[in-house]
Amino acid sequence: MSAAKEKVAFADLEPLICDADNMVDVLMDLVERHFGLVPDGRNYVLTQTEGTRLFFVASTAAAMSMKAKKAYYEAVEGNAS
């Protein structure tokens, strides 16, 4: 890492955490909508669009969560020194 890189402050974490929380909320809404009820048959059925959207939201939520976690630890290390 370069010395010119800005340190992340705790105050900078709020938007990352809120974005990750909002994405998880969207993910849970999709999961509840599609998997909250037992299907008539033996399998849950999603359209290709629904499956693609669900995968996108889950991937984005995971990426946002990892980004927030990384920023948190950078802020902790920055404030400890």
Short mmCIF file of C-alpha atoms in Angstrom, two decimals, residues 5-71:
data_model
loop_
_atom_site.label_atom_id
_atom_site.label_comp_id
_atom_site.label_asym_id
_atom_site.label_seq_id
_atom_site.Cartn_x
_atom_site.Cartn_y
_atom_site.Cartn_z
CA LYS A 5 -3.41 6.25 0.70
CA GLU A 6 -6.03 7.87 2.93
CA LYS A 7 -6.82 6.22 6.21
CA VAL A 8 -10.46 5.33 6.74
CA ALA A 9 -12.09 7.03 9.72
CA PHE A 10 -14.93 5.52 11.71
CA ALA A 11 -17.26 8.25 10.42
CA ASP A 12 -16.49 7.08 6.87
CA LEU A 13 -17.87 3.63 7.68
CA GLU A 14 -21.51 4.73 8.02
CA PRO A 15 -22.35 4.79 4.27
CA LEU A 16 -20.63 1.43 3.71
CA ILE A 17 -22.50 -0.17 6.58
CA CYS A 18 -25.83 1.38 5.54
CA ASP A 19 -25.37 0.29 1.91
CA ALA A 20 -24.54 -3.26 2.98
CA ASP A 21 -27.53 -3.30 5.35
CA ASN A 22 -29.86 -2.05 2.59
CA MET A 23 -28.58 -4.68 0.15
CA VAL A 24 -29.12 -7.44 2.73
CA ASP A 25 -32.67 -6.09 3.24
CA VAL A 26 -33.33 -6.38 -0.51
CA LEU A 27 -31.81 -9.88 -0.50
CA MET A 28 -34.01 -10.99 2.39
CA ASP A 29 -37.08 -9.56 0.65
CA LEU A 30 -36.30 -11.63 -2.45
CA VAL A 31 -35.63 -14.75 -0.40
CA GLU A 32 -38.82 -14.34 1.64
CA ARG A 33 -40.87 -13.70 -1.49
CA HIS A 34 -39.57 -16.74 -3.35
CA PHE A 35 -38.79 -19.19 -0.55
CA GLY A 36 -41.07 -18.12 2.31
CA LEU A 37 -43.84 -20.53 1.38
CA VAL A 38 -43.60 -24.24 0.74
CA PRO A 39 -44.23 -24.82 -2.98
CA ASP A 40 -47.10 -26.96 -4.24
CA GLY A 41 -44.67 -29.36 -5.85
CA ARG A 42 -41.36 -30.57 -4.52
CA ASN A 43 -39.23 -27.81 -6.04
CA TYR A 44 -39.01 -24.07 -5.81
CA VAL A 45 -39.28 -22.50 -9.25
CA LEU A 46 -37.72 -19.21 -10.27
CA THR A 47 -37.72 -17.59 -13.65
CA GLN A 48 -34.31 -16.96 -15.19
CA THR A 49 -34.72 -13.25 -14.46
CA GLU A 50 -35.59 -13.92 -10.80
CA GLY A 51 -32.62 -16.26 -10.43
CA THR A 52 -30.27 -13.76 -12.05
CA ARG A 53 -31.57 -10.96 -9.83
CA LEU A 54 -31.25 -13.10 -6.71
CA PHE A 55 -27.68 -14.08 -7.60
CA PHE A 56 -26.77 -10.44 -8.35
CA VAL A 57 -28.19 -9.17 -5.06
CA ALA A 58 -26.50 -11.93 -3.04
CA SER A 59 -23.15 -11.27 -4.75
CA THR A 60 -23.46 -7.51 -4.24
CA ALA A 61 -24.42 -7.95 -0.57
CA ALA A 62 -21.39 -10.19 -0.02
CA ALA A 63 -19.07 -7.70 -1.75
CA MET A 64 -20.47 -4.78 0.26
CA SER A 65 -20.12 -6.72 3.49
CA MET A 66 -16.47 -7.56 2.74
CA LYS A 67 -15.79 -3.93 1.80
CA ALA A 68 -17.32 -2.67 5.06
CA LYS A 69 -15.34 -5.23 7.08
CA LYS A 70 -12.08 -4.24 5.37
CA ALA A 71 -12.78 -0.54 5.93
#
